[in-house]
């Protein structure tokens, strides 16, 4: 606006609308900043009637991990236009953003559009998307999901920043040319998070900011992965220096790096996709993303699963960051719960990465880590064990947790604008045939939450059943495939089917 005034190129109607929008933003900021502080009584057992509010804020910000809201003095409250104007202006700017995206986005090749039609399905083929998008599956998918969830317009994500950020992100993923931990894995996990949120119904429990945090966390969760395990970084430092282990004091070495390096990207204004978030939004998003990405450290698995199980058993309230961390963790280990055509392509990639680490360990005169010896690893048996002891319990927990979260939402017939809007562009639970498992469509469940003038929320209990039966069916089928290999004596790393990055589908 200032630039327009400086060059005297002013459209007064547009200027007025933009000023109104600015006022609405400031008003939102003011409202956020002056909302009552969260409860610190529980954390520190402080009695609110005897402790002044400033002291409580100080205690909360210093001695708990909660984030302090920005507090403004009351007398600073400016006078703003009516909320109706603010909303109108907001809608106007959202439209401008949508238009900017459709203009700036180059036309996608027909093959890409075709691939993206399966975006809401569990059998979505990320390898095909990577092939038809010339190796840009992460970029293509992230943009698609951001638009699909209306997050680009809601959070005013500048298209140029988004493009530059995603180029850098893909570059970082390909820095170490890993067979498994590369941009395709990031695209796969991002897609799977979207699918899990949608198919479990947890999506309808979340705010738009939380959805943004989930997709962003998934996209960056292995950024600049070195292709080695954390233990490799920690235990090889006697013979080989690991900068990351030193920086992060042996704690979640890689995960700490992924999240830190990704946030560093946002420090550059050309790649800062969150430049238009308010301060409280940014703080909340950052905190969620950090917790989710650190939760992908596999050494947290047992604790994470135990904590959520006990929360469900004791009928406690489900902590959102914990639930979302579990969803990202599940997405991260989800390929064994997908059709064999996908699982059988991920396995040799992962094994090759493990074996490359084993080669390095042998070269350094160290003992070779479990599953990293290319001449002696029982791939099939290890995959069966991974499914039985890690994947199935995690997915079972996700199903139980989602039911606990979503059933009250289904019973609550006041569905939000977001839920209805999203639903009108997405069909959940209507899959049939092999993919849908029990083949239960929306008609089988209870339709709830119909609002005048909007398509009703059609998310149903049947969809939850379908989700559970689908991952169970896939893990069972995949285990049987591996069992057959054991029976036929082709279960080791020397079996050509389980060797390096070869597509076996
Ligand atoms: N033995 C197997 N381990 C697997 C498989 N898929 C994943 N994994 C392990 O989980 C982590 C995932 O975390 P990430 O953030 O590093 O991607 C991965 O490193 C493996 O250790 C599998 O099929 N078999
Ligand atoms: Zn991962």
Short mmCIF file of C-alpha atoms and ligand atoms in Angstrom, two decimals:
data_model
loop_
_atom_site.label_atom_id
_atom_site.label_comp_id
_atom_site.label_asym_id
_atom_site.label_seq_id
_atom_site.Cartn_x
_atom_site.Cartn_y
_atom_site.Cartn_z
CA UNK A 1 0.00 0.00 0.00
CA UNK A 2 2.85 2.35 0.86
CA UNK A 3 4.51 1.55 -2.44
CA UNK A 4 1.30 2.31 -4.30
CA UNK A 5 1.00 5.67 -2.54
CA UNK A 6 4.63 6.49 -3.24
CA UNK A 7 4.22 6.03 -6.97
CA UNK A 8 0.76 7.63 -6.80
CA UNK A 9 -0.77 4.54 -8.37
CA UNK A 10 -3.78 4.28 -6.14
CA UNK A 11 -7.04 2.53 -6.65
CA UNK A 12 -9.02 3.99 -3.75
CA UNK A 13 -11.50 1.13 -3.53
CA UNK A 14 -8.71 -1.41 -3.40
CA UNK A 15 -6.77 0.67 -0.90
CA UNK A 16 -9.85 0.93 1.32
CA UNK A 17 -10.39 -2.83 1.22
CA UNK A 18 -6.74 -3.48 1.99
CA UNK A 19 -6.79 -1.07 4.90
CA UNK A 20 -9.88 -2.80 6.24
CA UNK A 21 -8.12 -6.12 5.99
CA UNK A 22 -5.08 -4.73 7.80
CA UNK A 23 -7.40 -3.49 10.53
CA UNK A 24 -8.91 -6.96 10.81
CA UNK A 25 -5.47 -8.52 11.13
CA UNK A 26 -4.49 -6.08 13.86
CA UNK A 27 -7.76 -6.71 15.61
CA UNK A 28 -7.14 -10.46 15.51
CA UNK A 29 -3.64 -9.89 16.85
CA UNK A 30 -4.99 -7.71 19.62
CA UNK A 31 -7.64 -10.25 20.55
CA UNK A 32 -5.10 -13.06 20.63
CA UNK A 33 -2.71 -11.04 22.74
CA UNK A 34 -5.27 -10.09 25.33
CA UNK A 35 -7.04 -13.40 25.73
CA UNK A 36 -6.87 -14.70 29.28
CA UNK A 37 -3.64 -16.49 29.98
CA UNK A 38 -3.73 -20.29 29.98
CA UNK A 39 -3.95 -22.19 33.16
CA UNK A 40 -0.70 -22.49 35.07
CA UNK A 41 -2.44 -23.57 38.26
CA UNK A 42 -2.29 -27.21 37.25
CA UNK A 43 1.38 -27.17 36.33
CA UNK A 44 2.68 -25.30 39.33
CA UNK A 45 -0.25 -25.69 41.69
CA UNK A 46 -0.66 -21.97 42.06
CA UNK A 47 -3.83 -20.54 43.49
CA UNK A 48 -4.98 -17.85 41.08
CA UNK A 49 -6.70 -15.74 43.78
CA UNK A 50 -3.43 -15.08 45.59
CA UNK A 51 -0.96 -14.74 42.74
CA UNK A 52 -1.13 -11.66 40.49
CA UNK A 53 -1.52 -12.32 36.79
CA UNK A 54 1.93 -10.93 35.85
CA UNK A 55 3.56 -13.28 38.32
CA UNK A 56 1.61 -16.21 36.94
CA UNK A 57 2.73 -15.30 33.43
CA UNK A 58 6.33 -15.11 34.59
CA UNK A 59 6.06 -18.45 36.36
CA UNK A 60 4.49 -20.02 33.31
CA UNK A 61 7.07 -18.67 30.90
CA UNK A 62 10.03 -19.51 33.12
CA UNK A 63 9.16 -22.78 34.79
CA UNK A 64 6.84 -24.55 32.39
CA UNK A 65 7.20 -25.39 28.72
CA UNK A 66 4.18 -23.42 27.79
CA UNK A 67 4.43 -20.44 25.53
CA UNK A 68 3.58 -17.04 26.92
CA UNK A 69 1.01 -15.11 24.94
CA UNK A 70 1.86 -11.56 23.96
CA UNK A 71 0.07 -9.30 26.39
CA UNK A 72 -0.79 -5.74 25.49
CA UNK A 73 -1.75 -3.01 27.89
CA UNK A 74 -5.47 -2.34 27.83
CA UNK A 75 -5.15 1.37 27.24
CA UNK A 76 -3.33 0.61 23.96
CA UNK A 77 -6.46 -0.90 22.43
CA UNK A 78 -7.03 0.84 19.13
CA UNK A 79 -10.45 1.47 17.63
CA UNK A 80 -11.24 -0.88 14.78
CA UNK A 81 -13.92 -1.18 12.20
CA UNK A 82 -16.74 -3.59 12.62
CA UNK A 83 -16.19 -7.31 12.51
CA UNK A 84 -18.38 -7.51 9.39
CA UNK A 85 -15.91 -5.30 7.51
CA UNK A 86 -13.05 -7.35 8.83
CA UNK A 87 -14.59 -10.60 7.65
CA UNK A 88 -15.45 -9.12 4.25
CA UNK A 89 -11.91 -7.86 3.85
CA UNK A 90 -10.54 -11.22 4.93
CA UNK A 91 -12.58 -13.04 2.31
CA UNK A 92 -11.45 -10.54 -0.30
CA UNK A 93 -7.76 -11.09 0.41
CA UNK A 94 -8.29 -14.87 0.48
CA UNK A 95 -9.76 -14.62 -3.02
CA UNK A 96 -6.77 -12.59 -4.18
CA UNK A 97 -4.46 -15.29 -2.83
CA UNK A 98 -6.37 -18.06 -4.53
CA UNK A 99 -6.21 -16.16 -7.79
CA UNK A 100 -2.48 -15.52 -7.38
CA UNK A 101 -1.93 -19.25 -6.95
CA UNK A 102 -3.94 -20.26 -9.95
CA UNK A 103 -2.14 -17.66 -12.09
CA UNK A 104 1.36 -18.40 -10.82
CA UNK A 105 1.08 -22.19 -10.89
CA UNK A 106 2.30 -23.55 -14.18
CA UNK A 107 -0.14 -25.91 -15.88
CA UNK A 108 0.48 -29.40 -14.59
CA UNK A 109 1.06 -32.16 -17.15
CA UNK A 110 -1.95 -34.42 -17.61
CA UNK A 111 -0.05 -37.35 -16.05
CA UNK A 112 0.51 -35.36 -12.85
CA UNK A 113 -3.15 -34.36 -12.66
CA UNK A 114 -4.09 -37.96 -13.24
CA UNK A 115 -1.81 -39.19 -10.45
CA UNK A 116 -3.13 -36.59 -8.01
CA UNK A 117 -6.66 -37.89 -8.48
CA UNK A 118 -5.77 -40.64 -6.01
CA UNK A 119 -4.57 -38.18 -3.39
CA UNK A 120 -7.13 -39.20 -0.78
CA UNK A 121 -6.56 -42.91 -1.21
CA UNK A 122 -4.29 -45.17 0.79
CA UNK A 123 -2.89 -46.78 -2.36
CA UNK A 124 -1.72 -43.46 -3.83
CA UNK A 125 1.46 -44.20 -5.78
CA UNK A 126 4.13 -41.68 -4.85
CA UNK A 127 6.70 -43.37 -7.11
CA UNK A 128 4.50 -42.70 -10.14
CA UNK A 129 4.02 -39.10 -9.05
CA UNK A 130 7.78 -38.72 -8.74
CA UNK A 131 8.26 -40.10 -12.25
CA UNK A 132 5.64 -37.91 -13.93
CA UNK A 133 6.70 -34.77 -12.04
CA UNK A 134 10.34 -35.19 -13.12
CA UNK A 135 11.53 -35.97 -9.61
CA UNK A 136 9.51 -33.26 -7.86
CA UNK A 137 7.01 -35.38 -5.96
CA UNK A 138 7.56 -33.51 -2.69
CA UNK A 139 7.11 -30.07 -4.22
CA UNK A 140 4.08 -31.12 -6.29
CA UNK A 141 2.39 -32.92 -3.44
CA UNK A 142 2.99 -30.25 -0.80
CA UNK A 143 1.57 -27.49 -3.01
CA UNK A 144 -1.43 -29.66 -3.87
CA UNK A 145 -2.18 -30.40 -0.23
CA UNK A 146 -1.72 -26.81 0.91
CA UNK A 147 -4.22 -25.69 -1.72
CA UNK A 148 -6.60 -28.57 -1.03
CA UNK A 149 -6.77 -27.65 2.65
CA UNK A 150 -7.08 -23.93 1.75
CA UNK A 151 -3.99 -23.21 3.84
CA UNK A 152 -2.28 -21.05 1.23
CA UNK A 153 -5.06 -18.50 1.33
CA UNK A 154 -5.83 -18.86 5.05
CA UNK A 155 -2.20 -18.18 6.02
CA UNK A 156 -1.32 -15.94 3.07
CA UNK A 157 1.58 -18.13 1.97
CA UNK A 158 3.31 -16.23 -0.85
CA UNK A 159 3.53 -18.51 -3.88
CA UNK A 160 7.08 -17.39 -4.76
CA UNK A 161 8.29 -18.21 -1.22
CA UNK A 162 6.56 -21.57 -1.33
CA UNK A 163 8.22 -22.50 -4.64
CA UNK A 164 11.67 -21.40 -3.42
CA UNK A 165 11.23 -23.11 -0.06
CA UNK A 166 10.24 -26.41 -1.71
CA UNK A 167 13.18 -26.25 -4.14
CA UNK A 168 15.54 -25.84 -1.19
CA UNK A 169 13.78 -28.60 0.73
CA UNK A 170 14.12 -31.07 -2.15
CA UNK A 171 17.75 -30.06 -2.59
CA UNK A 172 18.44 -30.79 1.11
CA UNK A 173 16.71 -34.16 0.88
CA UNK A 174 18.94 -35.16 -2.02
CA UNK A 175 22.19 -33.87 -0.47
CA UNK A 176 23.36 -37.33 0.63
CA UNK A 177 21.82 -39.31 -2.27
CA UNK A 178 20.21 -41.82 0.09
CA UNK A 179 18.38 -44.81 -1.29
CA UNK A 180 15.50 -44.40 1.18
CA UNK A 181 15.67 -41.16 3.18
CA UNK A 182 15.20 -38.78 0.25
CA UNK A 183 12.51 -36.42 -1.05
CA UNK A 184 10.30 -39.30 -2.22
CA UNK A 185 10.11 -40.65 1.33
CA UNK A 186 9.23 -37.13 2.56
CA UNK A 187 6.51 -36.90 -0.09
CA UNK A 188 5.22 -40.32 0.91
CA UNK A 189 5.07 -39.42 4.61
CA UNK A 190 3.40 -36.07 3.85
CA UNK A 191 0.78 -37.79 1.76
CA UNK A 192 0.27 -40.47 4.41
CA UNK A 193 -0.25 -37.86 7.15
CA UNK A 194 -2.93 -36.24 4.97
CA UNK A 195 -4.54 -39.61 4.39
CA UNK A 196 -4.40 -40.65 8.05
CA UNK A 197 -5.96 -37.38 9.18
CA UNK A 198 -8.68 -37.72 6.58
CA UNK A 199 -9.44 -41.41 6.92
CA UNK A 200 -9.38 -41.56 10.70
CA UNK A 201 -11.49 -38.40 10.90
CA UNK A 202 -8.89 -36.71 13.15
CA UNK A 203 -8.78 -33.91 10.56
CA UNK A 204 -12.11 -32.63 11.91
CA UNK A 205 -10.63 -32.27 15.38
CA UNK A 206 -7.91 -29.90 14.21
CA UNK A 207 -7.62 -26.21 13.57
CA UNK A 208 -6.24 -25.02 10.23
CA UNK A 209 -2.98 -24.09 11.94
CA UNK A 210 -2.64 -27.63 13.29
CA UNK A 211 -3.25 -29.09 9.83
CA UNK A 212 -0.57 -26.78 8.46
CA UNK A 213 1.81 -27.88 11.23
CA UNK A 214 1.14 -31.56 10.45
CA UNK A 215 1.83 -31.23 6.72
CA UNK A 216 4.88 -29.05 7.27
CA UNK A 217 6.31 -31.38 9.95
CA UNK A 218 5.84 -34.36 7.63
CA UNK A 219 7.49 -32.57 4.71
CA UNK A 220 10.59 -31.58 6.70
CA UNK A 221 10.81 -34.56 9.07
CA UNK A 222 13.95 -36.11 7.47
CA UNK A 223 15.43 -32.97 5.87
CA UNK A 224 19.16 -33.42 5.12
CA UNK A 225 19.12 -36.99 6.45
CA UNK A 226 22.65 -38.41 6.23
CA UNK A 227 21.53 -41.96 5.48
CA UNK A 228 22.82 -43.25 8.81
CA UNK A 229 21.15 -44.14 12.06
CA UNK A 230 21.46 -41.99 15.18
CA UNK A 231 23.55 -44.70 16.80
CA UNK A 232 25.97 -44.56 13.92
CA UNK A 233 26.44 -40.84 14.57
CA UNK A 234 26.85 -41.40 18.29
CA UNK A 235 29.03 -44.51 18.42
CA UNK A 236 31.35 -43.95 15.50
CA UNK A 237 32.62 -40.67 16.85
CA UNK A 238 35.66 -42.40 18.39
CA UNK A 239 36.92 -43.21 14.95
CA UNK A 240 35.09 -40.69 12.86
CA UNK A 241 33.90 -37.25 13.89
CA UNK A 242 30.14 -36.68 13.88
CA UNK A 243 29.42 -32.99 13.95
CA UNK A 244 25.71 -33.64 14.49
CA UNK A 245 26.28 -35.86 17.54
CA UNK A 246 28.46 -33.14 19.04
CA UNK A 247 25.98 -30.34 18.33
CA UNK A 248 22.99 -32.22 19.71
CA UNK A 249 24.72 -34.02 22.59
CA UNK A 250 23.74 -37.48 21.33
CA UNK A 251 20.02 -36.68 21.79
CA UNK A 252 17.78 -37.37 18.80
CA UNK A 253 20.73 -36.35 16.69
CA UNK A 254 19.23 -36.50 13.22
CA UNK A 255 15.72 -35.39 14.17
CA UNK A 256 17.10 -32.34 15.96
CA UNK A 257 19.01 -31.49 12.82
CA UNK A 258 16.04 -31.99 10.47
CA UNK A 259 13.86 -29.56 12.37
CA UNK A 260 16.59 -27.04 13.09
CA UNK A 261 17.88 -26.92 9.51
CA UNK A 262 14.35 -26.62 8.12
CA UNK A 263 13.54 -23.68 10.39
CA UNK A 264 16.81 -22.10 9.34
CA UNK A 265 15.49 -22.13 5.78
CA UNK A 266 12.59 -19.99 6.95
CA UNK A 267 14.98 -17.32 8.17
CA UNK A 268 15.55 -16.21 4.60
CA UNK A 269 12.72 -13.94 3.49
CA UNK A 270 12.70 -15.56 0.03
CA UNK A 271 11.85 -18.92 1.54
CA UNK A 272 9.88 -17.83 4.60
CA UNK A 273 6.51 -19.38 3.80
CA UNK A 274 5.18 -18.39 7.22
CA UNK A 275 5.94 -14.68 6.93
CA UNK A 276 2.25 -13.77 7.22
CA UNK A 277 1.47 -15.82 10.30
CA UNK A 278 0.72 -13.83 13.41
CA UNK A 279 3.24 -14.15 16.22
CA UNK A 280 1.04 -16.44 18.34
CA UNK A 281 0.31 -18.58 15.27
CA UNK A 282 4.00 -18.86 14.47
CA UNK A 283 4.90 -19.78 18.04
CA UNK A 284 2.20 -22.44 18.19
CA UNK A 285 3.16 -23.89 14.81
CA UNK A 286 6.85 -24.03 15.69
CA UNK A 287 6.19 -25.74 18.99
CA UNK A 288 3.96 -28.36 17.34
CA UNK A 289 6.40 -29.02 14.51
CA UNK A 290 9.33 -29.45 16.89
CA UNK A 291 7.41 -31.92 19.04
CA UNK A 292 6.19 -33.89 16.03
CA UNK A 293 9.55 -34.16 14.29
CA UNK A 294 11.44 -35.04 17.47
CA UNK A 295 8.77 -37.72 18.01
CA UNK A 296 9.95 -39.49 14.82
CA UNK A 297 13.08 -40.60 16.67
CA UNK A 298 12.48 -44.33 16.82
CA UNK A 299 14.02 -44.54 20.26
CA UNK A 300 10.88 -42.70 21.47
CA UNK A 301 8.59 -45.38 20.03
CA UNK A 302 8.06 -47.48 23.17
CA UNK A 303 7.53 -44.49 25.42
CA UNK A 304 5.21 -42.81 22.93
CA UNK A 305 3.06 -45.90 22.50
CA UNK A 306 2.97 -46.65 26.23
CA UNK A 307 1.98 -43.10 27.12
CA UNK A 308 -0.87 -42.99 24.61
CA UNK A 309 -2.11 -46.49 25.58
CA UNK A 310 -2.23 -45.54 29.21
CA UNK A 311 -3.96 -42.26 28.37
CA UNK A 312 -6.67 -44.19 26.49
CA UNK A 313 -7.03 -46.81 29.21
CA UNK A 314 -7.39 -44.22 31.93
CA UNK A 315 -9.91 -42.22 29.92
CA UNK A 316 -7.77 -39.12 30.09
CA UNK A 317 -8.08 -36.20 27.72
CA UNK A 318 -5.95 -36.71 24.63
CA UNK A 319 -3.12 -34.24 24.32
CA UNK A 320 -3.17 -32.85 20.76
CA UNK A 321 0.60 -32.55 20.22
CA UNK A 322 1.02 -36.13 21.48
CA UNK A 323 -1.74 -37.40 19.18
CA UNK A 324 -0.27 -35.59 16.18
CA UNK A 325 3.24 -36.85 16.97
CA UNK A 326 1.87 -40.37 16.98
CA UNK A 327 0.21 -39.79 13.63
CA UNK A 328 3.46 -38.56 12.09
CA UNK A 329 5.33 -41.50 13.61
CA UNK A 330 2.75 -43.90 12.17
CA UNK A 331 3.01 -42.28 8.74
CA UNK A 332 6.78 -42.62 8.94
CA UNK A 333 6.57 -46.40 9.33
CA UNK A 334 3.44 -46.87 7.22
CA UNK A 335 4.65 -48.56 4.05
CA UNK A 336 4.27 -52.09 5.51
CA UNK A 337 0.61 -51.18 6.08
CA UNK A 338 0.14 -50.35 2.38
CA UNK A 339 -0.36 -52.61 -0.64
CA UNK A 340 2.51 -54.95 -1.52
CA UNK A 341 3.10 -53.02 -4.76
CA UNK A 342 4.29 -50.10 -2.59
CA UNK A 343 5.78 -51.93 0.39
CA UNK A 344 7.90 -54.13 -1.86
CA UNK A 345 9.44 -51.05 -3.46
CA UNK A 346 10.27 -49.31 -0.16
CA UNK A 347 11.88 -52.34 1.47
CA UNK A 348 14.89 -52.77 -0.88
CA UNK A 349 15.53 -49.03 -0.72
CA UNK A 350 15.67 -49.08 3.08
CA UNK A 351 17.77 -52.23 3.11
CA UNK A 352 20.24 -50.72 0.68
CA UNK A 353 20.64 -47.71 2.95
CA UNK A 354 21.21 -49.98 5.95
CA UNK A 355 23.75 -52.03 3.99
CA UNK A 356 25.64 -48.92 2.88
CA UNK A 357 26.00 -48.02 6.55
CA UNK A 358 27.18 -51.60 7.24
CA UNK A 359 29.81 -51.21 4.51
CA UNK A 360 31.07 -48.02 6.17
CA UNK A 361 31.15 -49.70 9.57
CA UNK A 362 33.18 -52.59 8.14
CA UNK A 363 35.54 -50.10 6.50
CA UNK A 364 36.05 -48.36 9.84
CA UNK A 365 36.77 -51.68 11.54
CA UNK A 366 33.60 -51.47 13.64
CA UNK A 367 31.13 -54.24 14.25
CA UNK A 368 28.26 -54.07 11.78
CA UNK A 369 24.93 -52.81 13.18
CA UNK A 370 21.91 -55.13 13.18
CA UNK A 371 20.26 -55.44 9.73
CA UNK A 372 23.21 -53.65 8.12
CA UNK A 373 25.24 -56.63 6.92
CA UNK A 374 24.55 -57.06 3.22
CA UNK A 375 25.86 -60.61 3.27
CA UNK A 376 23.90 -61.82 6.23
CA UNK A 377 20.59 -60.11 6.94
CA UNK A 378 17.34 -62.06 7.16
CA UNK A 379 15.30 -59.41 5.35
CA UNK A 380 12.00 -61.30 5.22
CA UNK A 381 12.04 -62.30 8.89
CA UNK A 382 13.03 -58.81 9.95
CA UNK A 383 10.14 -57.34 7.97
CA UNK A 384 7.66 -59.74 9.57
CA UNK A 385 8.98 -58.80 13.01
CA UNK A 386 8.88 -55.08 12.18
CA UNK A 387 5.21 -55.41 11.22
CA UNK A 388 4.25 -57.54 14.19
CA UNK A 389 6.04 -55.63 16.91
CA UNK A 390 6.14 -52.07 15.63
CA UNK A 391 3.75 -51.32 12.76
CA UNK A 392 0.64 -53.24 13.86
CA UNK A 393 0.66 -52.03 17.48
CA UNK A 394 1.15 -48.45 16.26
CA UNK A 395 -1.70 -48.61 13.78
CA UNK A 396 -3.92 -50.34 16.28
CA UNK A 397 -3.25 -47.51 18.71
CA UNK A 398 -3.94 -44.89 16.03
CA UNK A 399 -7.28 -46.57 15.33
CA UNK A 400 -8.24 -46.66 19.03
CA UNK A 401 -7.10 -43.10 19.58
CA UNK A 402 -9.00 -41.82 16.56
CA UNK A 403 -12.18 -43.50 17.70
CA UNK A 404 -11.86 -41.84 21.07
CA UNK A 405 -11.29 -38.47 19.43
CA UNK A 406 -13.77 -38.68 16.59
CA UNK A 407 -16.84 -40.39 18.04
CA UNK A 408 -17.65 -37.35 20.24
CA UNK A 409 -17.24 -35.15 17.14
CA UNK A 410 -19.71 -37.29 15.24
CA UNK A 411 -22.15 -37.04 18.12
CA UNK A 412 -21.70 -33.29 18.16
CA UNK A 413 -23.91 -32.18 15.28
CA UNK A 414 -22.58 -28.62 15.16
CA UNK A 415 -19.99 -29.13 12.48
CA UNK A 416 -17.55 -26.33 11.75
CA UNK A 417 -17.24 -24.34 8.56
CA UNK A 418 -13.86 -25.91 7.94
CA UNK A 419 -15.17 -29.44 8.19
CA UNK A 420 -18.01 -28.79 5.81
CA UNK A 421 -15.89 -26.85 3.36
CA UNK A 422 -13.22 -29.46 3.26
CA UNK A 423 -15.74 -32.22 2.90
CA UNK A 424 -17.37 -30.57 -0.06
CA UNK A 425 -14.15 -31.07 -2.03
CA UNK A 426 -13.23 -34.49 -0.71
CA UNK A 427 -14.96 -37.77 -0.55
CA UNK A 428 -14.03 -39.78 2.47
CA UNK A 429 -15.01 -43.37 2.94
CA UNK A 430 -16.50 -43.83 -0.47
CA UNK A 431 -13.79 -46.09 -1.73
CA UNK A 432 -14.84 -49.43 -2.97
CA UNK A 433 -13.19 -52.60 -4.15
CA UNK A 434 -9.79 -53.75 -3.02
CA UNK A 435 -8.74 -50.47 -1.43
CA UNK A 436 -11.64 -49.91 0.93
CA UNK A 437 -11.22 -53.14 2.81
CA UNK A 438 -14.67 -53.76 4.17
CA UNK A 439 -16.14 -51.71 1.35
CA UNK A 440 -18.26 -49.59 3.57
CA UNK A 441 -19.33 -46.34 2.03
CA UNK A 442 -20.93 -43.31 3.60
CA UNK A 443 -24.40 -44.71 3.20
CA UNK A 444 -23.60 -47.39 5.78
CA UNK A 445 -22.91 -44.92 8.56
CA UNK A 446 -24.67 -42.12 10.29
CA UNK A 447 -24.64 -38.86 8.42
CA UNK A 448 -24.22 -35.99 10.79
CA UNK A 449 -23.78 -32.29 11.02
CA UNK A 450 -25.77 -31.02 8.06
CA UNK A 451 -25.76 -27.25 7.90
CA UNK A 452 -28.07 -25.08 5.85
CA UNK A 453 -26.56 -24.11 2.54
CA UNK A 454 -23.55 -26.38 2.93
CA UNK A 455 -22.94 -29.96 2.16
CA UNK A 456 -23.20 -31.90 5.40
CA UNK A 457 -20.40 -33.65 7.15
CA UNK A 458 -20.62 -37.17 5.87
CA UNK A 459 -17.86 -38.64 7.90
CA UNK A 460 -19.12 -41.82 9.44
CA UNK A 461 -18.36 -44.53 11.94
CA UNK A 462 -18.13 -46.87 8.97
CA UNK A 463 -15.09 -44.98 7.72
CA UNK A 464 -13.31 -45.72 10.96
CA UNK A 465 -14.07 -49.41 10.58
CA UNK A 466 -12.86 -49.24 7.01
CA UNK A 467 -9.58 -47.63 8.08
CA UNK A 468 -8.86 -50.32 10.66
CA UNK A 469 -9.67 -53.22 8.35
CA UNK A 470 -7.63 -51.71 5.54
CA UNK A 471 -4.30 -51.50 7.36
CA UNK A 472 -4.90 -54.91 8.97
CA UNK A 473 -5.52 -56.47 5.60
CA UNK A 474 -2.39 -54.96 4.08
CA UNK A 475 -0.05 -55.91 6.93
CA UNK A 476 -1.46 -59.44 6.91
CA UNK A 477 -0.99 -59.76 3.14
CA UNK A 478 2.53 -58.35 3.30
CA UNK A 479 3.51 -60.67 6.14
CA UNK A 480 2.24 -63.62 4.10
CA UNK A 481 4.32 -62.51 1.12
CA UNK A 482 7.43 -62.41 3.35
CA UNK A 483 6.50 -65.77 4.92
CA UNK A 484 6.32 -67.29 1.42
CA UNK A 485 9.82 -66.02 0.78
CA UNK A 486 11.07 -67.61 3.98
CA UNK A 487 9.43 -70.90 2.93
CA UNK A 488 10.98 -70.70 -0.52
CA UNK A 489 14.39 -69.92 0.92
CA UNK A 490 14.64 -66.43 -0.64
CA UNK A 491 14.51 -64.41 2.53
CA UNK A 492 18.05 -63.11 2.89
CA UNK A 493 19.82 -60.03 1.68
CA UNK A 494 21.42 -62.07 -1.08
CA UNK A 495 17.99 -62.69 -2.58
CA UNK A 496 17.78 -60.65 -5.78
CA UNK A 497 14.23 -59.52 -4.93
CA UNK A 498 15.32 -57.80 -1.74
CA UNK A 499 18.40 -56.22 -3.17
CA UNK A 500 19.30 -52.63 -3.84
CA UNK A 501 16.66 -50.20 -4.88
CA UNK A 502 15.44 -52.58 -7.59
CA UNK A 503 11.73 -52.23 -8.17
CA UNK A 504 10.17 -55.50 -7.26
CA UNK A 505 6.54 -54.57 -7.69
N1 LIG B 1 13.25 -52.96 9.62
C1 LIG B 1 12.52 -51.99 9.09
N2 LIG B 1 12.58 -50.77 9.61
C2 LIG B 1 11.83 -49.81 9.05
C3 LIG B 1 10.97 -50.05 7.96
N3 LIG B 1 10.35 -48.88 7.64
C4 LIG B 1 10.81 -47.96 8.49
N4 LIG B 1 11.71 -48.51 9.34
C5 LIG B 1 12.43 -47.88 10.45
O1 LIG B 1 11.72 -46.78 10.91
C6 LIG B 1 12.49 -45.61 10.73
C7 LIG B 1 11.56 -44.52 10.28
O2 LIG B 1 12.01 -43.30 10.70
P1 LIG B 1 12.70 -42.26 9.75
O3 LIG B 1 12.29 -40.91 10.28
O4 LIG B 1 14.17 -42.52 9.84
O5 LIG B 1 12.18 -42.45 8.36
C8 LIG B 1 13.54 -45.94 9.68
O6 LIG B 1 14.71 -45.20 9.82
C9 LIG B 1 13.79 -47.39 10.00
O7 LIG B 1 14.67 -47.50 11.05
C10 LIG B 1 10.90 -51.36 7.45
O8 LIG B 1 10.15 -51.65 6.50
N5 LIG B 1 11.69 -52.28 8.04
ZN1 LIG B 2 11.12 -40.69 7.81
#
